[in-house]
XYZ file of N, CA, C and O in Angstrom:
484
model
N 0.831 -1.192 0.000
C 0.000 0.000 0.000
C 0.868 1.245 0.000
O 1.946 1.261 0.593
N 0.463 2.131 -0.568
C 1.084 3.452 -0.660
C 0.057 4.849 -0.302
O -1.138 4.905 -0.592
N 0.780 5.844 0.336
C 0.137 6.408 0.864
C 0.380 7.947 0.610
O 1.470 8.228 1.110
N -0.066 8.790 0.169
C 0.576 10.413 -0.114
C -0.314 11.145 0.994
O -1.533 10.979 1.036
N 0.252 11.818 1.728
C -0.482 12.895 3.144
C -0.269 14.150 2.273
O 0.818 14.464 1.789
N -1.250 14.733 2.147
C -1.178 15.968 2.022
C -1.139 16.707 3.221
O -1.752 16.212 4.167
N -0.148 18.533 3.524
C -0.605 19.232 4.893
C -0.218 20.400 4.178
O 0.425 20.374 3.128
N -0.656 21.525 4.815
C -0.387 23.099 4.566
C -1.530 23.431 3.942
O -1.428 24.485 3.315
N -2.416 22.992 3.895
C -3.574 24.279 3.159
C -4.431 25.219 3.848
O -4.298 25.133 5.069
N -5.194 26.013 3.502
C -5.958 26.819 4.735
C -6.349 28.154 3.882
O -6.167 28.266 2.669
N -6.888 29.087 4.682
C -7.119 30.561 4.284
C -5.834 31.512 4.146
O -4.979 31.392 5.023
N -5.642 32.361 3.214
C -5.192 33.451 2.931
C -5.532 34.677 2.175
O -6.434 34.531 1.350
N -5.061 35.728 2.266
C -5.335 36.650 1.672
C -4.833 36.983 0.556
O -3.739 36.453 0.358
N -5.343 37.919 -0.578
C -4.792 37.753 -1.898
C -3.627 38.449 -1.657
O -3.607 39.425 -0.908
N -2.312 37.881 -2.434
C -1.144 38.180 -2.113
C -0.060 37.510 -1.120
O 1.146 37.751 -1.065
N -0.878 36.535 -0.291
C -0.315 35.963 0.507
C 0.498 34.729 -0.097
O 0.677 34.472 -1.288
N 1.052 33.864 1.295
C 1.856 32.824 0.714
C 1.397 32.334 1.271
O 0.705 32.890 2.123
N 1.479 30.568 1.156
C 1.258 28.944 1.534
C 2.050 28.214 1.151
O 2.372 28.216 -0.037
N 2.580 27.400 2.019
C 3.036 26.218 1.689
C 2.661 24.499 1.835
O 2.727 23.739 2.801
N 2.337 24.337 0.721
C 1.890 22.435 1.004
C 2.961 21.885 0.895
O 4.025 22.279 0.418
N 2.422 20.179 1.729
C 3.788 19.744 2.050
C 3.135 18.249 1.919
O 2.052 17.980 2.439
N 3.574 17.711 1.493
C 2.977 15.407 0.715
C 4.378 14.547 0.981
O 5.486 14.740 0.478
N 3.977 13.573 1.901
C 5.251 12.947 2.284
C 3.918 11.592 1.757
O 2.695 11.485 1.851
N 4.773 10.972 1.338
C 4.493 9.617 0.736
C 5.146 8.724 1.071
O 6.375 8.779 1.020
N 4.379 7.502 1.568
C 5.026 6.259 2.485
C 4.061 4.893 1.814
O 2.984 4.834 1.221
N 5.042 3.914 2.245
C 4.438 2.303 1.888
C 5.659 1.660 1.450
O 6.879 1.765 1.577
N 4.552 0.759 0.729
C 5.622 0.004 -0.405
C 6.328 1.184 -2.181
O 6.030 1.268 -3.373
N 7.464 1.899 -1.093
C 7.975 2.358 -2.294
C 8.967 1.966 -3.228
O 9.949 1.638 -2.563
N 9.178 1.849 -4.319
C 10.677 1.107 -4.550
C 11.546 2.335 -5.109
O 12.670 2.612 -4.691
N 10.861 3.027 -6.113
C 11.251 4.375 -6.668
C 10.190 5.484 -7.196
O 9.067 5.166 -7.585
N 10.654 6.789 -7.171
C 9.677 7.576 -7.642
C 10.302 8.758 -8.968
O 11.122 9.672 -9.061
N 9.256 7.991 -9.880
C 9.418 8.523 -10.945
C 9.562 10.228 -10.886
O 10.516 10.983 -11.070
N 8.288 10.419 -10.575
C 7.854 11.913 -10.612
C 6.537 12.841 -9.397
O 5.465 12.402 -8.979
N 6.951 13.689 -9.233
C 6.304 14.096 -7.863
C 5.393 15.214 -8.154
O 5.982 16.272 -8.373
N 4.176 15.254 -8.209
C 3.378 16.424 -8.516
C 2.398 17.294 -7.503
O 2.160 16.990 -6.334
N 1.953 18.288 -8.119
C 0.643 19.041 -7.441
C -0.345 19.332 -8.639
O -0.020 20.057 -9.579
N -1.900 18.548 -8.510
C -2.764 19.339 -8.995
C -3.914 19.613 -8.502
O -4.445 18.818 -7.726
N -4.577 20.903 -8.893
C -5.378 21.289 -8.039
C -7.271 21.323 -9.181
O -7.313 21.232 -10.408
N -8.218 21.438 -8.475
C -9.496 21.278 -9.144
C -10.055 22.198 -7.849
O -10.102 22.156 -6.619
N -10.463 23.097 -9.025
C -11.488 24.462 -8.705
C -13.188 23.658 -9.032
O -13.486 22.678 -9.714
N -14.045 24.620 -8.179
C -15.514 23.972 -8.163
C -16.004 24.282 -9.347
O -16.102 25.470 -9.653
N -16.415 23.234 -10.259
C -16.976 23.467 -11.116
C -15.800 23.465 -12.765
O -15.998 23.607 -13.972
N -14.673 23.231 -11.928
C -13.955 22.835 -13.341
C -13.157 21.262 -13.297
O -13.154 20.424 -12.395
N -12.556 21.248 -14.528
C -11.687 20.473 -14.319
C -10.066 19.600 -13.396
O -9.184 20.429 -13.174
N -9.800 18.463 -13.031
C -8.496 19.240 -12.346
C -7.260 19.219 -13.390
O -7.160 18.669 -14.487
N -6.360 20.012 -12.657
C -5.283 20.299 -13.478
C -4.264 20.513 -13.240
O -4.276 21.307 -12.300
N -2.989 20.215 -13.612
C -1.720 20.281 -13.541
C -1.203 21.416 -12.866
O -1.308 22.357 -13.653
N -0.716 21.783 -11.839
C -0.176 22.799 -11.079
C 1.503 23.207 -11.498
O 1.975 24.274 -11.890
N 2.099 21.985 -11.251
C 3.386 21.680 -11.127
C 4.078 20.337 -11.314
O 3.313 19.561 -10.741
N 4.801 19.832 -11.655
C 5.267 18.698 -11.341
C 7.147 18.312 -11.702
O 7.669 18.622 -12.773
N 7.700 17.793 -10.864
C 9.151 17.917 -10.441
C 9.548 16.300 -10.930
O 9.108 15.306 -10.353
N 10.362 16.268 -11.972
C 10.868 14.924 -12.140
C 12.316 14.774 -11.991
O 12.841 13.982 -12.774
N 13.268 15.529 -10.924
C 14.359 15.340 -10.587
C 14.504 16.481 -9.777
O 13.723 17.409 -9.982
N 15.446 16.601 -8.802
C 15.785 18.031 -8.192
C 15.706 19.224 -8.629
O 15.530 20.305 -8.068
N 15.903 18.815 -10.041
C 16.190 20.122 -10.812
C 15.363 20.073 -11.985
O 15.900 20.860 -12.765
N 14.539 19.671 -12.433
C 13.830 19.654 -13.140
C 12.174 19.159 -13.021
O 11.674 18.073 -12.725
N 11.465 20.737 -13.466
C 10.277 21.209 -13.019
C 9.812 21.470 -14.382
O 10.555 21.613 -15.353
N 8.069 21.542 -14.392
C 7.338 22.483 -15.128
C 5.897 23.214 -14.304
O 5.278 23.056 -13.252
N 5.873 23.608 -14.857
C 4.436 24.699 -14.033
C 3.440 25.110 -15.381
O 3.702 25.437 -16.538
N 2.335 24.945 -14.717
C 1.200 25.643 -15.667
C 1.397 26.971 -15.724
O 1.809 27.556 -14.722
N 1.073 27.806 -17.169
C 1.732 28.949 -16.960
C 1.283 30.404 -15.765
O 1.913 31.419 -15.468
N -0.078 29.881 -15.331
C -0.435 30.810 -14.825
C -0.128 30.905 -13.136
O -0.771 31.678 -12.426
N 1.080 29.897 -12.531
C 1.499 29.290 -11.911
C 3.169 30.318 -12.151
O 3.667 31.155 -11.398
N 3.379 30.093 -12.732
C 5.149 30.859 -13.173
C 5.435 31.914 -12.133
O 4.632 32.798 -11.832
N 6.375 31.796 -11.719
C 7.233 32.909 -11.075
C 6.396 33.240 -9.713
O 6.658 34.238 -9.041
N 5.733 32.646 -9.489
C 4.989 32.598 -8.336
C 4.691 31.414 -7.349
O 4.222 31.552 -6.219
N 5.056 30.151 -7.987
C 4.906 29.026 -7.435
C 6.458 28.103 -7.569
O 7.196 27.963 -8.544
N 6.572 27.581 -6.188
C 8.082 27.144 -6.987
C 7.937 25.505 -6.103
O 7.328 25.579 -5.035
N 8.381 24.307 -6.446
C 7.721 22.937 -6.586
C 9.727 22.899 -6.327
O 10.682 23.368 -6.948
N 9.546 22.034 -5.021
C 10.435 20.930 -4.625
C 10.755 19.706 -4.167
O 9.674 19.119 -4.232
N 11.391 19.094 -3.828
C 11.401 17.588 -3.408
C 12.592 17.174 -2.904
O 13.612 17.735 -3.306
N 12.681 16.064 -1.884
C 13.705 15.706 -1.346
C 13.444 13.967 -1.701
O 12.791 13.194 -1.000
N 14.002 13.711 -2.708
C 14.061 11.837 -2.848
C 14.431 11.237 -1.337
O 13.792 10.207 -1.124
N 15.185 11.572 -0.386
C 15.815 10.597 0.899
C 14.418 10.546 1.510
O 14.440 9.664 2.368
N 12.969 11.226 1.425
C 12.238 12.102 2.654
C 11.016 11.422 1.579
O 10.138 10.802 2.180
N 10.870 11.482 -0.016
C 9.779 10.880 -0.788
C 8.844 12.138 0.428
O 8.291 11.992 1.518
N 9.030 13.099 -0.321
C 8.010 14.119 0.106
C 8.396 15.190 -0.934
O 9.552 15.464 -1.253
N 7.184 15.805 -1.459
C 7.169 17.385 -2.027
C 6.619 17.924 -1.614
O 5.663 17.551 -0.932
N 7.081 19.530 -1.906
C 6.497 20.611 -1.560
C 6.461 21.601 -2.631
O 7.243 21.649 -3.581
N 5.019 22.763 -2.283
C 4.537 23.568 -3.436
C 4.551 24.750 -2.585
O 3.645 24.787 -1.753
N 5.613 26.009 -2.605
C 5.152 27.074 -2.023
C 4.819 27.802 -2.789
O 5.409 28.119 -3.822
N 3.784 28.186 -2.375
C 2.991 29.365 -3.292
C 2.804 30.646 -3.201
O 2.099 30.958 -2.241
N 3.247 31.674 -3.974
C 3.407 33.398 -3.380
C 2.478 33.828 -4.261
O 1.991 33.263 -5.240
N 2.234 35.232 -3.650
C 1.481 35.783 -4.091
C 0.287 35.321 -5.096
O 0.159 35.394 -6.318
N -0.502 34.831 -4.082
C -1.575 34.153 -4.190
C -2.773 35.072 -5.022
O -2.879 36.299 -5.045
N -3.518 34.180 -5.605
C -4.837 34.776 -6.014
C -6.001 34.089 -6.154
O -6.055 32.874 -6.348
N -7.074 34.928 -6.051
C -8.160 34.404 -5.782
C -8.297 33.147 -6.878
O -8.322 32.010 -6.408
N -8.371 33.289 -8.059
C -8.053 32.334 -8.837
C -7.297 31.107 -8.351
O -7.606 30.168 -9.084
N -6.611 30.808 -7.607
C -5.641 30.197 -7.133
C -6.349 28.853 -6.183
O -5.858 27.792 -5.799
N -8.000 29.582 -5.987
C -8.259 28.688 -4.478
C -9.280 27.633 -5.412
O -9.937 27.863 -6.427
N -9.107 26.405 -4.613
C -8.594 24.967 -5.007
C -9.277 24.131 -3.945
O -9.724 24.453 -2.844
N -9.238 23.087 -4.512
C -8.398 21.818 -3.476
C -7.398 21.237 -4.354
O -7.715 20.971 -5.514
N -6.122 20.992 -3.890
C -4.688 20.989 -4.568
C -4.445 19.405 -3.844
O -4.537 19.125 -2.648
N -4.059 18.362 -5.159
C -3.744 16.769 -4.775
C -2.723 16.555 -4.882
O -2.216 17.098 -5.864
N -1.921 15.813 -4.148
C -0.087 15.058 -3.997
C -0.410 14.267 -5.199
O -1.237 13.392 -4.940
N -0.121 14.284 -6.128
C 0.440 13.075 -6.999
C 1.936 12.649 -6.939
O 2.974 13.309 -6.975
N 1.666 11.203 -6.827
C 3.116 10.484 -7.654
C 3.229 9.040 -8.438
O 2.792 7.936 -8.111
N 3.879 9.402 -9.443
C 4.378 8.581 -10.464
C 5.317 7.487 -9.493
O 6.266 7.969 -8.875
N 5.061 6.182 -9.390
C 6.315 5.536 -8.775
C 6.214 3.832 -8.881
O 5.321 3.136 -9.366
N 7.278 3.517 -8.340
C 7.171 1.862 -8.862
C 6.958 1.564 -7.106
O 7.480 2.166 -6.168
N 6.038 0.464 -7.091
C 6.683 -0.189 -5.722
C 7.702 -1.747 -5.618
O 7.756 -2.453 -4.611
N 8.315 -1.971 -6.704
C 8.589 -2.882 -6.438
C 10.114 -3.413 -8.067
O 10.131 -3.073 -9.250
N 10.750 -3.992 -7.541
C 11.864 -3.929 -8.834
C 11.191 -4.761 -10.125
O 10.528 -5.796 -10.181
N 11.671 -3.827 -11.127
C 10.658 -4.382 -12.235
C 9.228 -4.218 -12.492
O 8.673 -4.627 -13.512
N 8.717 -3.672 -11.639
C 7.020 -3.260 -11.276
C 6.940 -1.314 -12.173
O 7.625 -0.294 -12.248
N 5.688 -1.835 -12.623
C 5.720 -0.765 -13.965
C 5.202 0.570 -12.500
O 4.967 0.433 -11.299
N 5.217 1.706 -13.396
C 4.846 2.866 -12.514
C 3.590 3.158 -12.341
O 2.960 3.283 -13.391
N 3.090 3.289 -11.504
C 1.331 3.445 -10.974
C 1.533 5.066 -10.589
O 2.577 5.562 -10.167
N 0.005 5.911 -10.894
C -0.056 6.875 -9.943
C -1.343 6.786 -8.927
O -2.477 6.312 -8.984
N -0.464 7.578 -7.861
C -0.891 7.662 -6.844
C -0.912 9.004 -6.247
O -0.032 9.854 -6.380
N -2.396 9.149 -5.336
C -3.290 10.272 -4.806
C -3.434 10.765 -3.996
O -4.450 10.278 -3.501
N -2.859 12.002 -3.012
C -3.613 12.628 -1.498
C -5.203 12.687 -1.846
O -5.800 12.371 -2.875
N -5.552 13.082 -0.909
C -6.948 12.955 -0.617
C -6.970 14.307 -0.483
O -7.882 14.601 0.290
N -6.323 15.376 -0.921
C -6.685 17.002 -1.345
C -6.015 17.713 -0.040
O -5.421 17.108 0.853
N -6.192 18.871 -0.096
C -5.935 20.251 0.986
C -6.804 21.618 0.216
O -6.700 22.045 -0.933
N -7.345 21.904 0.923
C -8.247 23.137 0.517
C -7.659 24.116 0.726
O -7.469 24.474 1.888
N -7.146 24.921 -0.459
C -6.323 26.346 -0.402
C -7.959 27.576 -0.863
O -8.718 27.702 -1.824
N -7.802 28.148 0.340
C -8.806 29.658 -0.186
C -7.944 30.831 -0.605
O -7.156 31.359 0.181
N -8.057 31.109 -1.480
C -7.636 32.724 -1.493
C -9.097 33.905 -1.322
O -9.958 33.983 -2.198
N -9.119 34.598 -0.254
C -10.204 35.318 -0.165
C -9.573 36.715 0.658
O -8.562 36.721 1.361
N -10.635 38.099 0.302
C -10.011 38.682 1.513
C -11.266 38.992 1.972
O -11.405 39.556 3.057
């Protein structure tokens, strides 16, 4: 079994910052790729961010220069801090990850169970 915790979501004001934080535990063997996406009421969900090495990221564009997506492989946890927030912005935002549990075992993804980010003032 594998498990992604989502923590850090809550109220802020427009302009503000947040940080989420998804530590993922179980049967891991490796992890491909570590994401955030988030689904607004009434739309689709969608790609926030997603980190497939220390150093290599992409972001939806309306996300850029405002959101910055990290990860620590020893810890199999990411994080999404988010600045200067906007109302647009508020969500419920999901841990995804791409990962194998097992040698030779193809890559499955796997789901937090959300964090509710508001942007309101």
């Amino acid at each position: 079994q594998v498990q992604l915790v989502e923590s850090g979501g809550g109220w802020v004001q427009p302009g503000g910052s947040l940080r989420l934080s998804c530590a993922a535990s179980g049967s891991i063997f490796s992890i491909n790729r570590m994401g955030w996406y988030r689904q607004a009421p009434g739309k689709e969900r969608e790609l926030v961010a997603v980190i497939l090495s220390v150093s290599i990221a992409n972001y939806v564009d309306s996300v850029k220069g405002r959101f910055t997506i990290s990860r620590d492989n020893a810890k199999n946890t990411v994080d999404l801090q988010m600045t200067s927030l906007k109302p647009e912005d508020t969500a419920v935002y999901y841990c995804y990850a791409a990962l194998s549990a097992g040698p030779g075992r193809a890559l499955a993804n796997y789901w937090g169970r959300g964090t509710q980010v508001t942007v309101s003032s």
